[in-house]
Amino acid sequence: MSHALPAPCPDEDVVWRLPETGSGHRLSLLVLPHAGGNAHAYAPWRDALSAEVRLLIGQYPGRGARFAEPLPTTMADLAGPVVHALPADADDLVILGHSMGSLVAFEVARALTAAGRPPRALVVSACRAPFLPNPAKVYPDRLTDDELVAAIKERGGTEDGVLDEPELREIVLPSLRADFALDDDYRHEGPARSLSCPVTVIGGREDPIVPVSALGRWSEVTDGPCSTATLPGGHFYFQQQGERFFGLLEDVLDRASAAAGRGALV
């Protein structure tokens, strides 16, 4: 007996478009979540951003309105639908990813660059450069549910209430396993400098998952400038350093907006 694949989700379910708080936007910020994360976790960022910035958030397969879709097995399964679902007027785009989301962000930026639509900037947070092996593999296929939950709690970023509630845990664990398996194995094997946009790298100084020494090599993925900043904290440092984190992000957005006004990249 054959089973039909679920129909593709509408673009609005793949890339959330949060309501704008002003009369218009000067550029768009696309945020791509961490392994096991979903768009809901980043929706509160709307309140921390300038009203002139349109917030777009990627939603991965296996969660939210995309729950019935097959779970991702390649990074293309995460990045491809996002590229397709971007609004037509998102040419002035800054892309940001956190942890595994930085690898998705790199693939989205690479696809847009290859299509002649490079982003204005790429911001990567708490992640190794894409051509480096994962320094903190989870090996989810080797872990029981309880062991996987313990590993996720140690990293932070996921509400313990979700992981401690048996019914909720049963819902989220499959996508967590799929994401961490991807994050474990992903390495970019293509051309080294496949981007042209500026890259900003941010990490936590006490991050046990991605050491500060692994951040600087993002400079090798772009022909544009690359800068690195660190803030106190661990893998989800921005949860304690929100004001400083969004200050750094607003600087990137301001530079990208100025470049858009000049019709050139910075």
XYZ file of C-alpha atoms in Angstrom:
266
model
C 0.000 0.000 0.000
C 1.510 3.359 -1.022
C 1.282 6.516 1.051
C 1.162 9.938 -0.533
C 3.655 12.463 0.757
C 2.115 15.430 2.582
C 1.564 18.498 0.452
C 4.232 21.192 0.850
C 3.366 23.736 3.510
C 2.530 27.299 2.482
C 5.486 29.673 2.385
C 4.159 31.455 5.483
C 4.553 28.219 7.476
C 8.157 27.724 6.318
C 9.221 31.336 6.878
C 7.236 33.189 9.512
C 6.633 36.844 8.755
C 6.021 38.627 12.032
C 3.746 41.669 11.906
C 5.674 44.861 11.326
C 5.473 47.493 14.039
C 6.144 50.486 11.778
C 4.881 51.848 8.500
C 7.408 49.860 6.485
C 10.752 48.061 6.669
C 14.218 49.141 5.564
C 15.501 45.566 5.465
C 14.598 42.041 6.571
C 16.256 39.845 9.193
C 15.922 36.097 8.651
C 16.550 34.056 11.823
C 17.256 30.317 11.626
C 16.840 28.305 14.849
C 19.218 25.958 16.625
C 19.001 22.148 16.564
C 15.663 21.116 18.021
C 14.493 24.724 17.976
C 11.438 26.193 16.335
C 10.179 29.571 15.231
C 8.205 30.132 18.440
C 11.419 30.471 20.462
C 12.595 33.462 18.399
C 9.294 35.320 17.983
C 9.986 37.492 21.101
C 12.962 38.994 19.227
C 10.421 41.196 17.455
C 10.231 43.382 20.588
C 14.023 43.824 20.708
C 14.441 44.957 17.105
C 13.905 48.312 15.454
C 10.446 48.828 14.026
C 12.074 49.314 10.600
C 13.405 45.740 10.577
C 11.072 43.031 9.294
C 11.598 39.801 11.244
C 11.431 36.526 9.311
C 11.923 33.212 11.148
C 12.524 29.824 9.581
C 10.446 26.864 10.718
C 11.973 23.434 10.117
C 10.141 20.221 9.094
C 8.661 18.114 11.876
C 7.433 20.967 14.051
C 4.620 23.484 14.157
C 2.468 23.569 11.025
C 5.158 21.428 9.324
C 4.803 18.607 11.869
C 3.523 16.098 9.292
C 6.419 16.665 6.887
C 9.234 14.102 6.720
C 12.054 14.835 9.133
C 15.209 16.346 7.602
C 18.062 14.056 6.621
C 20.296 16.628 4.897
C 21.059 20.289 5.447
C 19.386 20.945 2.096
C 16.121 19.701 3.634
C 16.339 22.637 6.039
C 17.794 25.347 3.812
C 16.060 24.631 0.500
C 12.452 25.283 1.589
C 13.549 28.480 3.355
C 15.164 29.832 0.190
C 12.021 29.006 -1.776
C 9.694 30.578 0.790
C 11.468 33.922 1.181
C 9.242 36.911 0.332
C 9.801 38.320 -3.133
C 10.733 41.710 -1.650
C 13.455 40.304 0.635
C 16.435 41.405 -1.460
C 17.766 43.604 1.375
C 18.256 40.634 3.652
C 20.422 39.907 6.691
C 20.576 36.231 7.687
C 21.263 35.069 11.250
C 21.583 31.570 12.609
C 22.226 30.247 16.088
C 24.219 27.042 16.643
C 23.116 24.542 13.951
C 21.011 27.381 12.542
C 24.267 29.069 11.539
C 25.004 26.158 9.211
C 21.504 26.443 7.752
C 22.067 30.198 7.416
C 25.328 29.563 5.567
C 23.580 27.233 3.115
C 20.767 29.760 2.565
C 23.324 32.535 2.003
C 25.315 30.315 -0.354
C 22.224 29.469 -2.417
C 21.172 33.115 -2.651
C 24.705 34.164 -3.620
C 24.853 31.520 -6.346
C 21.509 32.825 -7.647
C 22.848 36.376 -7.860
C 20.917 37.553 -4.780
C 23.579 37.678 -2.051
C 22.418 38.709 1.422
C 23.517 42.050 2.817
C 25.187 40.293 5.750
C 25.445 36.955 7.526
C 25.477 36.712 11.327
C 26.522 33.382 12.828
C 26.166 32.604 16.518
C 27.787 29.887 18.626
C 28.800 27.675 15.727
C 31.914 26.228 14.146
C 32.883 27.209 10.609
C 30.991 24.979 8.141
C 34.046 23.130 6.840
C 35.155 22.071 10.335
C 34.073 18.822 12.024
C 31.628 19.123 14.891
C 33.729 19.428 18.080
C 30.862 18.310 20.351
C 28.910 15.548 18.643
C 25.777 14.269 20.362
C 25.458 10.870 18.592
C 21.662 10.814 19.082
C 21.319 7.355 17.524
C 23.348 5.924 20.416
C 21.316 7.575 23.174
C 18.142 6.500 24.900
C 15.394 9.100 25.196
C 16.454 9.908 28.763
C 20.114 10.235 27.768
C 19.223 12.521 24.851
C 17.062 14.708 27.092
C 19.947 14.991 29.576
C 22.350 16.014 26.780
C 19.920 18.656 25.519
C 19.333 20.076 28.984
C 23.082 20.404 29.453
C 23.288 22.566 26.328
C 20.329 24.725 27.316
C 17.935 26.535 24.993
C 15.014 24.125 25.346
C 12.430 24.610 28.075
C 12.773 21.834 30.657
C 8.983 21.738 31.002
C 8.706 20.469 27.428
C 11.326 17.787 27.978
C 9.913 16.742 31.362
C 6.329 16.299 30.138
C 6.041 12.765 28.672
C 3.451 13.620 26.002
C 5.302 16.727 24.845
C 8.634 14.917 24.908
C 7.250 12.218 22.629
C 6.291 14.915 20.130
C 9.589 16.843 20.090
C 12.186 14.086 20.428
C 12.016 12.840 16.801
C 12.879 16.285 15.419
C 15.584 16.707 18.058
C 17.180 13.429 17.028
C 17.020 14.383 13.340
C 18.540 17.823 13.904
C 21.394 16.629 16.077
C 22.217 13.831 13.625
C 22.517 16.486 10.899
C 24.598 18.765 13.087
C 26.916 15.892 14.008
C 27.752 14.969 10.427
C 27.513 18.171 8.390
C 30.644 19.528 6.720
C 30.727 21.827 3.718
C 32.955 20.302 1.051
C 32.483 22.923 -1.692
C 34.478 26.027 -2.601
C 35.994 27.686 0.451
C 34.978 31.287 -0.247
C 31.448 30.819 -1.542
C 30.028 34.053 -0.065
C 30.615 37.705 -0.894
C 28.795 39.368 2.018
C 30.193 40.565 5.353
C 30.124 37.939 8.111
C 29.761 38.701 11.813
C 30.535 35.904 14.274
C 29.285 36.013 17.882
C 29.908 33.460 20.599
C 29.872 32.854 24.331
C 33.218 33.022 26.082
C 32.393 30.032 28.286
C 30.627 27.995 25.607
C 31.579 24.314 26.151
C 30.054 23.307 22.806
C 31.834 25.729 20.477
C 35.098 27.120 21.878
C 36.069 30.670 21.014
C 39.039 29.340 19.028
C 36.634 27.769 16.488
C 34.828 31.028 15.698
C 37.456 32.942 13.745
C 37.655 30.534 10.825
C 34.339 31.782 9.482
C 36.505 34.410 7.750
C 37.436 31.680 5.265
C 33.903 31.380 3.802
C 33.605 34.896 2.343
C 35.414 37.400 0.177
C 33.855 40.111 2.320
C 35.000 41.329 5.740
C 34.593 39.164 8.822
C 34.468 40.285 12.460
C 34.221 38.281 15.674
C 32.747 39.271 19.023
C 32.372 37.308 22.241
C 30.086 37.856 25.194
C 30.063 36.322 28.659
C 28.105 33.092 28.869
C 27.674 29.627 27.443
C 26.072 28.202 24.334
C 22.922 30.315 24.713
C 24.800 33.375 25.962
C 22.270 35.813 24.466
C 19.643 34.692 26.961
C 21.665 36.457 29.685
C 23.309 39.074 27.465
C 20.281 40.247 25.504
C 21.006 43.970 25.566
C 24.604 43.564 24.412
C 23.681 40.911 21.851
C 20.972 43.016 20.239
C 23.315 45.994 20.310
C 25.795 44.039 18.195
C 22.998 42.886 15.914
C 21.638 46.395 15.433
C 25.120 47.537 14.396
C 25.123 44.876 11.676
C 21.621 45.862 10.570
C 22.536 49.554 10.463
C 25.578 48.854 8.276
C 23.517 46.607 6.002
C 20.818 49.267 5.704
C 23.395 51.931 4.854
C 24.886 49.651 2.208
C 21.445 49.016 0.732
C 20.939 52.769 0.472
C 24.212 53.077 -1.415
C 23.319 50.134 -3.614
C 26.430 48.189 -2.582
C 27.609 45.712 -0.009
C 29.803 46.754 2.907
